[in-house]
Short mmCIF file of C-alpha atoms in Angstrom, two decimals:
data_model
loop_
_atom_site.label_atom_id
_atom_site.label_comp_id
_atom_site.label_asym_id
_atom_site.label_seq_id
_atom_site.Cartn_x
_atom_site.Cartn_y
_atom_site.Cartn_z
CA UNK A 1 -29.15 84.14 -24.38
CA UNK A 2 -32.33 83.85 -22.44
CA UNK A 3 -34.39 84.19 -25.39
CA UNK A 4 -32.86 81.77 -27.95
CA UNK A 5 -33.18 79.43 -24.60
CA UNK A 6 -37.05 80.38 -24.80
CA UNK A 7 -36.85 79.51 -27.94
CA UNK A 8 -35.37 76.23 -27.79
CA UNK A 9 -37.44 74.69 -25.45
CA UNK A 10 -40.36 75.92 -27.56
CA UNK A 11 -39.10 73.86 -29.92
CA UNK A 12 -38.74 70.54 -28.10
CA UNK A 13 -42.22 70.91 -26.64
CA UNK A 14 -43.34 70.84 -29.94
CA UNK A 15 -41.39 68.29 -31.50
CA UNK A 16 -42.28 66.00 -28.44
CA UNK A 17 -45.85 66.91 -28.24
CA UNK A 18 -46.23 65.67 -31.87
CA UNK A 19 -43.88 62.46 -30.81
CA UNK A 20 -47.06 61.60 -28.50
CA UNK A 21 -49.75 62.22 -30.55
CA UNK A 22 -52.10 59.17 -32.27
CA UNK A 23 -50.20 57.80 -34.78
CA UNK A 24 -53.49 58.68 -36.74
CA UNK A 25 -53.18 62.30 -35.33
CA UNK A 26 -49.77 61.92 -36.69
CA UNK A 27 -50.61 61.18 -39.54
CA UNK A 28 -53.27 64.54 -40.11
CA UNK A 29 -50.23 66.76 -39.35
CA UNK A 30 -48.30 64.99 -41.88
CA UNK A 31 -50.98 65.77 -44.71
CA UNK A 32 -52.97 62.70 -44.77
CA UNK A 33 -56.74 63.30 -43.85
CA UNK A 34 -58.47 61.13 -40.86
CA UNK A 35 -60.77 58.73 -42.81
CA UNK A 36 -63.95 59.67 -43.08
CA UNK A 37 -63.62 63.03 -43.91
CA UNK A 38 -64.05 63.15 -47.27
CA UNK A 39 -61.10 62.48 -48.84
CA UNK A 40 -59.91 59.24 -48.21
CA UNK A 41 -62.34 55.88 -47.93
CA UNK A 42 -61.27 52.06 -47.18
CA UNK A 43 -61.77 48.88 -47.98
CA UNK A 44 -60.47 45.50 -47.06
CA UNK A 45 -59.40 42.47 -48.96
CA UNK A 46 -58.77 39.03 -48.05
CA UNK A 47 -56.96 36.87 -51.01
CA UNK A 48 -54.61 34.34 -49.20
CA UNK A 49 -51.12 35.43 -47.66
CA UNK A 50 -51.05 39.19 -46.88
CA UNK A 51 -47.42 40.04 -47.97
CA UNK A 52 -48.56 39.28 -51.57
CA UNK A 53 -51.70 40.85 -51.42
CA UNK A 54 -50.14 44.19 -49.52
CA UNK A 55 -47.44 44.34 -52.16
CA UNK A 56 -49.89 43.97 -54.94
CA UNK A 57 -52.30 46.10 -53.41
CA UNK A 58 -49.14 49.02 -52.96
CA UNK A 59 -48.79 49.07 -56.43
CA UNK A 60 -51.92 50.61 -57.07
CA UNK A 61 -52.72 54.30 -58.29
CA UNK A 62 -54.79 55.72 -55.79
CA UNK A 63 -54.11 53.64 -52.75
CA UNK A 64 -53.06 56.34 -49.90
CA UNK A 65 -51.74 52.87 -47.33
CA UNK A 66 -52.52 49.37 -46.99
CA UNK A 67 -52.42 47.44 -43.62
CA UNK A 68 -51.71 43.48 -43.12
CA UNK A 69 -53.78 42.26 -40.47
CA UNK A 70 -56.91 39.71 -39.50
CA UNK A 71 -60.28 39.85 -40.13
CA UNK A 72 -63.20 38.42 -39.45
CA UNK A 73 -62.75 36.05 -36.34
CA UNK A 74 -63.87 36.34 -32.98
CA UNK A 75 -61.74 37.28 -29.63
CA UNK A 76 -59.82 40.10 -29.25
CA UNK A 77 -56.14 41.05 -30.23
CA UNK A 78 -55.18 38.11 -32.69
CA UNK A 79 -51.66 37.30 -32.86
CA UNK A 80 -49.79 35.28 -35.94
CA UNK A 81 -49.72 32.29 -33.23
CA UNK A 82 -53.66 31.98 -32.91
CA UNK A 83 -55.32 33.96 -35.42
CA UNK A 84 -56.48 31.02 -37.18
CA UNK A 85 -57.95 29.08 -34.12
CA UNK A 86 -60.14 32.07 -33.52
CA UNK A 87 -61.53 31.77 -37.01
CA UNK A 88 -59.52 34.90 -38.92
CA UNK A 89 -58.19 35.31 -41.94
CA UNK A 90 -55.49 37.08 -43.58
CA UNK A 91 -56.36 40.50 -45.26
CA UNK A 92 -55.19 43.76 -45.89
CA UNK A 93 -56.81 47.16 -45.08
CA UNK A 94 -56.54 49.49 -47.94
CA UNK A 95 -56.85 53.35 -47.43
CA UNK A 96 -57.27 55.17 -50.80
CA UNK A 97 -58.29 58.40 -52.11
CA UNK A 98 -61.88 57.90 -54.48
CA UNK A 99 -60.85 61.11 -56.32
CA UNK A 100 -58.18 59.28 -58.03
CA UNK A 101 -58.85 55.60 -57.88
CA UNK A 102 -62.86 54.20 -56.87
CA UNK A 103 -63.83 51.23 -54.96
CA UNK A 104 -65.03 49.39 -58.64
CA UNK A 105 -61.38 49.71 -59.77
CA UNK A 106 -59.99 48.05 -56.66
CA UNK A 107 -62.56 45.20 -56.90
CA UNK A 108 -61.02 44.55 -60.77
CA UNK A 109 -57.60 44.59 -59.85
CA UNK A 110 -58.71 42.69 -56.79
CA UNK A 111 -59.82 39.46 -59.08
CA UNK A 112 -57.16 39.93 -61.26
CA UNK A 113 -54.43 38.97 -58.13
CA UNK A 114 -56.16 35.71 -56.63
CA UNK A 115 -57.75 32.58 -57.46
CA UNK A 116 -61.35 32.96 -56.46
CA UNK A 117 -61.97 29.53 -57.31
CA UNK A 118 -59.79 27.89 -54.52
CA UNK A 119 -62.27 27.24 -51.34
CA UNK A 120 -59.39 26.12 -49.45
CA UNK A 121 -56.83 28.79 -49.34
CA UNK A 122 -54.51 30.53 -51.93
CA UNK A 123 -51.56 28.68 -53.52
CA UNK A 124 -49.50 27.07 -51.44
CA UNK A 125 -51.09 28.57 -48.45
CA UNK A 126 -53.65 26.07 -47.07
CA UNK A 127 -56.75 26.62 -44.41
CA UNK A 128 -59.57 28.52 -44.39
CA UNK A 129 -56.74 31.25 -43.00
CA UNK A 130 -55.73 32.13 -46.23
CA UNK A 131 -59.76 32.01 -47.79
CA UNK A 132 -60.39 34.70 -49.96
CA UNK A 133 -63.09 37.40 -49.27
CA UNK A 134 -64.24 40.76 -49.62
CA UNK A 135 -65.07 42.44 -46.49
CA UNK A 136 -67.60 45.51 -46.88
CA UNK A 137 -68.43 48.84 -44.54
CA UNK A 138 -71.54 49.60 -46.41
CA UNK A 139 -74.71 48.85 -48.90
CA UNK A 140 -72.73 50.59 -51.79
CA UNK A 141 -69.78 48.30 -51.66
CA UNK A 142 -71.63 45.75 -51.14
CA UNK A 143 -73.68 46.14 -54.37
CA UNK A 144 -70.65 46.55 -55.97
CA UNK A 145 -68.99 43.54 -54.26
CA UNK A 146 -71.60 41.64 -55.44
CA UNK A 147 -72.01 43.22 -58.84
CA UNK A 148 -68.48 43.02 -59.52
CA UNK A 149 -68.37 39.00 -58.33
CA UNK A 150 -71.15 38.28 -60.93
CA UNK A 151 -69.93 39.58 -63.97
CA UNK A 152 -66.29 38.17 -63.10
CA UNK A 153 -68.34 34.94 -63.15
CA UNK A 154 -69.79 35.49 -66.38
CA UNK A 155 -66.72 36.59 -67.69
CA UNK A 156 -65.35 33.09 -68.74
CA UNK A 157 -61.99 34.02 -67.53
CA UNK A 158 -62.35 31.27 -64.95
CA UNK A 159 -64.14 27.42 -65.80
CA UNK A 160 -64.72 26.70 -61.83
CA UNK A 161 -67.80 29.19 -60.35
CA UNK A 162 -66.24 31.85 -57.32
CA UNK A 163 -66.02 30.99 -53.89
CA UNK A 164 -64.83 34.12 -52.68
CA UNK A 165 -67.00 35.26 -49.73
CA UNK A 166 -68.93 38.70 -49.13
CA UNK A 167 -68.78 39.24 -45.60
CA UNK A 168 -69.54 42.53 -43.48
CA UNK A 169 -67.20 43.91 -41.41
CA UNK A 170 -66.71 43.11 -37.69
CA UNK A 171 -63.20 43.22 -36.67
CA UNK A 172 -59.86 44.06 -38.17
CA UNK A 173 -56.72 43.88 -36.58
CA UNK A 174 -52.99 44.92 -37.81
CA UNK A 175 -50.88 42.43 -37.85
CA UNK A 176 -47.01 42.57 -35.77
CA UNK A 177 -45.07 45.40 -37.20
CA UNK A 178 -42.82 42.64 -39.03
CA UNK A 179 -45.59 41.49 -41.47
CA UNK A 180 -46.10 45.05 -42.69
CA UNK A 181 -44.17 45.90 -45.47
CA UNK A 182 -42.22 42.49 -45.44
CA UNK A 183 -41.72 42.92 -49.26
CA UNK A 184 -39.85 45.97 -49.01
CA UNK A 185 -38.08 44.77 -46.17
CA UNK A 186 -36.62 41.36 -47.27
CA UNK A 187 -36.79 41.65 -50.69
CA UNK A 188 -34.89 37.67 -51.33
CA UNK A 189 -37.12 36.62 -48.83
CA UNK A 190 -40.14 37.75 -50.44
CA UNK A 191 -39.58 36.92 -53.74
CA UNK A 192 -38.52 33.73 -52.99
CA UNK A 193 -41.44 32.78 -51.40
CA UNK A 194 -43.47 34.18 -54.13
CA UNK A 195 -41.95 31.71 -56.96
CA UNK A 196 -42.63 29.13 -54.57
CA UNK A 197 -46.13 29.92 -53.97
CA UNK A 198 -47.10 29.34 -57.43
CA UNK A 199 -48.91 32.64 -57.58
CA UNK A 200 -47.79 34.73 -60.13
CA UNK A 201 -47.75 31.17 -62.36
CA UNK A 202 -51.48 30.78 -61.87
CA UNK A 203 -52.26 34.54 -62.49
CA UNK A 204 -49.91 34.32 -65.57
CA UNK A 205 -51.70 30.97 -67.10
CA UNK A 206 -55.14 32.54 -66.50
CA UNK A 207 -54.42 36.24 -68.11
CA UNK A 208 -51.60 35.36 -71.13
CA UNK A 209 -54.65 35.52 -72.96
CA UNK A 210 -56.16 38.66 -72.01
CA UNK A 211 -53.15 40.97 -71.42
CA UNK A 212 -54.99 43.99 -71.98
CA UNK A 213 -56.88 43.20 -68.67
CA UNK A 214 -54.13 42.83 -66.43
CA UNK A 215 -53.32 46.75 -66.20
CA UNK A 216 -53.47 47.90 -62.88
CA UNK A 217 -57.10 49.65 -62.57
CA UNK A 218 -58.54 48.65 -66.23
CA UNK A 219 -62.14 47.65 -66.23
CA UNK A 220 -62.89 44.06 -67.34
CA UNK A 221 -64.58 45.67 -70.52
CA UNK A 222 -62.65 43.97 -73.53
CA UNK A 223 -64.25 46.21 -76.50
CA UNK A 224 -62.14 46.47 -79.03
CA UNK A 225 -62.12 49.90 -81.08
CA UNK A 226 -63.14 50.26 -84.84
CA UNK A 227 -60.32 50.55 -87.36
CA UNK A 228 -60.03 54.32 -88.66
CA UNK A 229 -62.46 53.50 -91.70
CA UNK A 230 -64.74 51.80 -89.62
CA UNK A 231 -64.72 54.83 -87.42
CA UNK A 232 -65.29 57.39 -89.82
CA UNK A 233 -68.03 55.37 -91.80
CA UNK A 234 -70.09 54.90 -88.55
CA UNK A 235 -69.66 58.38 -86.80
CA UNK A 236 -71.26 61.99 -87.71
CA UNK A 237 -68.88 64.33 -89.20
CA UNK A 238 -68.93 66.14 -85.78
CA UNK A 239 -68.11 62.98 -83.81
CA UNK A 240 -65.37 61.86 -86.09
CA UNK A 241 -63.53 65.83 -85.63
CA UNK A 242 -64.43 65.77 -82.38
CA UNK A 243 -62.71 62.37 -81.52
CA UNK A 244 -60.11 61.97 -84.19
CA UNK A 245 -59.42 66.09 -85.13
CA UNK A 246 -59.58 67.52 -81.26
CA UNK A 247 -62.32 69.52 -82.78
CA UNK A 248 -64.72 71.72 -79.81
CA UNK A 249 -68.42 71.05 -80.82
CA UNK A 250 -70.15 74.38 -79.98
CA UNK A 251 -71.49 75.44 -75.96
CA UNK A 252 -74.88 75.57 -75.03
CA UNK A 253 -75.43 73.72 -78.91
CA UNK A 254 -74.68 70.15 -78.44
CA UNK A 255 -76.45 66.97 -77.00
CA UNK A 256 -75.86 66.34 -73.45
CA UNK A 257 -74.79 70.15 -71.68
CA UNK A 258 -78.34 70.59 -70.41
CA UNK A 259 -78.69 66.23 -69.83
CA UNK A 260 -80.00 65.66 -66.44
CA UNK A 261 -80.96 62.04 -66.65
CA UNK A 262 -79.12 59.10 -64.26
CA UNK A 263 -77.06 57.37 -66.06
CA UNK A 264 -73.17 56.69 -67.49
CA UNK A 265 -71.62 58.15 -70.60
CA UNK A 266 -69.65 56.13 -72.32
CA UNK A 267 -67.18 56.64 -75.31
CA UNK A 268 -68.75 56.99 -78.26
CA UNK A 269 -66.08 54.59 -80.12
CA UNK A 270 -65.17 52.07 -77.98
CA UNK A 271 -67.94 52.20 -75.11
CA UNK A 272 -65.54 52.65 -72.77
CA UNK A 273 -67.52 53.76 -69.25
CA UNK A 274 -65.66 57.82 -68.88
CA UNK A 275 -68.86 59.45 -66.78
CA UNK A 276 -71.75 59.43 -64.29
CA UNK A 277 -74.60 61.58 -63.55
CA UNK A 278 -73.90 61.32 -59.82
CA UNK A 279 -70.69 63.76 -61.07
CA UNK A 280 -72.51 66.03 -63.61
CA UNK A 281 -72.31 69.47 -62.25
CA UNK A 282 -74.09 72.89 -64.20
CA UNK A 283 -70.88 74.41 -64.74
CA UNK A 284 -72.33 77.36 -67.39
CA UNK A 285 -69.72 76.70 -69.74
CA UNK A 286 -72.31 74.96 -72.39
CA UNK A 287 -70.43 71.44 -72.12
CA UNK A 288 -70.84 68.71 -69.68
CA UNK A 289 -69.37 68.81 -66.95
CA UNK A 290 -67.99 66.48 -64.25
CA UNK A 291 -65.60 66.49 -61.46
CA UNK A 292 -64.51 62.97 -61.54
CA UNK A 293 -64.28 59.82 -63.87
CA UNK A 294 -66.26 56.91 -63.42
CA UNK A 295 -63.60 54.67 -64.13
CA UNK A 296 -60.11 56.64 -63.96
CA UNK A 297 -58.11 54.50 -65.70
CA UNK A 298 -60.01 54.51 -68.81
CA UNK A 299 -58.98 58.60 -68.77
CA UNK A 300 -55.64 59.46 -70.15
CA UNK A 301 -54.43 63.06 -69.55
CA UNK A 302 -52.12 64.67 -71.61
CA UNK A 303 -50.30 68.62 -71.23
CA UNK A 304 -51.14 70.25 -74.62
CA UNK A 305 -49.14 73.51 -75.03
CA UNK A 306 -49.38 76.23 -77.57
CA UNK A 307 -47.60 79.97 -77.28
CA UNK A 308 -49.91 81.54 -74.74
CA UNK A 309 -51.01 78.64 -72.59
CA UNK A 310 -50.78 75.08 -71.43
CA UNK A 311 -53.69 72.71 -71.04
CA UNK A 312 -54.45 69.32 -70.09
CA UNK A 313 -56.15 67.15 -72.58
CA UNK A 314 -58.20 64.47 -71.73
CA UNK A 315 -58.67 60.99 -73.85
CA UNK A 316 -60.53 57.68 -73.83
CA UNK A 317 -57.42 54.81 -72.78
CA UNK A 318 -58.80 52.71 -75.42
CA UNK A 319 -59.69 54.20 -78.34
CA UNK A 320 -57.90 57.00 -78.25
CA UNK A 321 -61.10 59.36 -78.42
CA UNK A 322 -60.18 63.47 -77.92
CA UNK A 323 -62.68 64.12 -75.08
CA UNK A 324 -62.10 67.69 -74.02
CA UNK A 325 -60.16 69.37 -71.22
CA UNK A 326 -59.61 68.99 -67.43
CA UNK A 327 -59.39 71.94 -65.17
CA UNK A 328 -58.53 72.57 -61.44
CA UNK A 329 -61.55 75.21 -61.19
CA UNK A 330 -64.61 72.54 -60.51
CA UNK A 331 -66.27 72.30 -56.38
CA UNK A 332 -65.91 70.44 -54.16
CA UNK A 333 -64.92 67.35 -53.61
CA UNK A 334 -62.15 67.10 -56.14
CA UNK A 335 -62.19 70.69 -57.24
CA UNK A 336 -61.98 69.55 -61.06
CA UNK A 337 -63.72 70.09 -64.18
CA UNK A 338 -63.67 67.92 -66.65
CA UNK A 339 -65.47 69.44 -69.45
CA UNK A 340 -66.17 67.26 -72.21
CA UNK A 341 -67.74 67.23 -75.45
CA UNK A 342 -71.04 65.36 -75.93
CA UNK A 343 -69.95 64.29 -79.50
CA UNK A 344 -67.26 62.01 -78.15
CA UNK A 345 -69.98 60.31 -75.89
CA UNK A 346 -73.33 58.27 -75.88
CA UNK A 347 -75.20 58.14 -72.89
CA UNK A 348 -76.73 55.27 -70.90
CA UNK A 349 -79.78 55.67 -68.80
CA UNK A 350 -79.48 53.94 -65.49
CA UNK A 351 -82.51 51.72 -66.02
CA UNK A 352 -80.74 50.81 -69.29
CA UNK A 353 -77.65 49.65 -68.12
CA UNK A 354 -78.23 45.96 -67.57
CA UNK A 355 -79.43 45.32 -71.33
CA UNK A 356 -76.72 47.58 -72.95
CA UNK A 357 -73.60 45.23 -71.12
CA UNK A 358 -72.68 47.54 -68.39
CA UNK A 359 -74.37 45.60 -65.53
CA UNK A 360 -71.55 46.50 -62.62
CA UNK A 361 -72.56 50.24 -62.64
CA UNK A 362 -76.64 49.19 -62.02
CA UNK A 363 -76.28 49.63 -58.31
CA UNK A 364 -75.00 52.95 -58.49
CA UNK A 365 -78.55 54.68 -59.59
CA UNK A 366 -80.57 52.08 -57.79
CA UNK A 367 -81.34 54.34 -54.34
#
């Protein structure tokens, strides 16, 4: 009796030392990693009331949590009541892990859920409360922050220029606990507002026309792909079985194994961005080699099976484009391999990348 006693209390000292823990300590012996560490990054968004953006934001492949809170004012501990008078603004705080999703994808689907024409708030939300802004921790997202704001306004998806600020960061604060998560927790409520707001009505008038862009995570890149003549007129026989066949080019015999220049490589159909040189690795298989994408959601994987094994296939979204294989044997810090063959892509060279269209990836080789 004694020892299942013993053993009992061992138990609630446990349980209760956990209870008091950090929430963010918590967290770590739930499975989630303490930012900073490697495998998880952040970034925070301001684009008018934070229930919408949160929601939106939750939706997102990739995204590990998002927080509603201020940003941006001055004073400490901002409530709902005052916020505004001490010159915050709404936002949300979005933890997310880069090996799935990157910062460039989050700024997309970022422009693609708010007006970034409205100086004086979002909707039916009016003040400089509910301004829209991108708030950055570092140099890289601010080059791609600012990148990422220029081609938007190129893009002629909008006739008014962008207002949306580029601010470092100084202070965030969460919200009150009943902000977070208010869409999953009153549902009528939320949706109701929603309709009212006029937001989904403005992002529906200003995308009808450009559906393909409105995919969570898709790059504002609207090539469209050759028809199948066109494609096999204008690519080698190798590229065309390769791409179209799920051919495998030869190792150690092909264009880009051995390619140690910065730079993206892009799909050799559509010119979809797949690749970067920052996640080239020598893996001595003969093929190129990364651990990540450079844009993840222009990579579609698919289980191929045959009698002795099962593999995962990787493609171009777009065009459809057989790339090569993914494995779960690459380093650190994903611990993939995606080993692709150089006749399904064309490579750009950093200092290139401005004159061949791809302008939003120029601060990545520019250190």
């Amino acid at each position: 009796m004694k020892k299942y006693s013993q053993i009992i209390i061992a138990i609630i000292v446990l349980v209760g030392a956990c209870y008091f823990l950090p929430e963010t300590d918590r967290n770590i012996l739930a499975g989630q990693t303490r930012p900073g560490s490697g495998r998880v990054e952040k970034a925070i968004f301001a684009g008018g009331c934070f229930w919408c953006v949160e929601s939106d934001f939750e939706k997102h492949r990739g995204v590990v949590s998002v927080i509603s809170g201020y940003a941006g004012g001055v004073g400490k501990n901002p409530t709902y009541a005052t916020y505004a008078q001490d010159g915050y603004f709404e936002a949300v705080e979005i933890t997310f892990d880069p090996s799935v999703t990157s910062y460039q994808e989050l700024l997309d689907y970022f422009w693609r859920h708010i007006d970034p024409t409205d100086a004086g708030g979002q909707f039916v939300d009016r003040g400089s409360a509910y301004r829209t802004a991108i708030v950055y921790f570092d140099h890289r997202q601010k080059d791609l922050a600012e990148q990422s704001k220029m081609a938007m306004g190129k893009s002629g998806y909008f006739v008014k220029p962008l207002v949306t600020e580029i601010v470092p960061f100084s202070t965030f604060y969460p919200a009150e606990e009943y902000h977070q998560d208010y869409a999953a927790k009153h549902p009528l409520k939320y949706r109701y507002y929603r309709f009212r707001s006029g937001r989904d009505q403005f992002l529906s008038r200003i995308w009808r026309k450009h559906s393909e862009s409105i995919a969570p995570g898709e790059p504002f890149r609207n090539t469209k792909p050759l028809n199948k003549n066109d494609v096999k007129r204008r690519l080698t026989p190798l590229q065309y079985r390769v791409t179209q066949k799920n051919a495998t080019e030869p190792p150690f015999d092909n264009l880009y194994w051995n390619n140690t220049r910065a730079g993206i490589y892009v799909d050799i159909v559509s010119g979809e961005p797949l690749f970067s040189s920052l996640d080239k690795y020598k893996s001595g298989t003969g093929w190129p080699s990364f651990t990540r994408p450079l844009v993840s959601a222009n990579i579609v994987e698919k289980k191929e099976r045959t009698f002795w094994s099962v593999r995962t296939e990787v493609q171009s979204k777009q065009a459809g484009s057989h790339l090569g294989h993914v494995f779960s044997d690459g380093p650190a810090p994903t611990g993939l391999r995606y080993c692709v063959n150089s006749a399904a892509l064309r490579f750009i060279a950093g200092a290139d990348l401005q004159k061949a269209g791809y302008s939003e990836f120029t601060s990545l080789f520019n250190h």
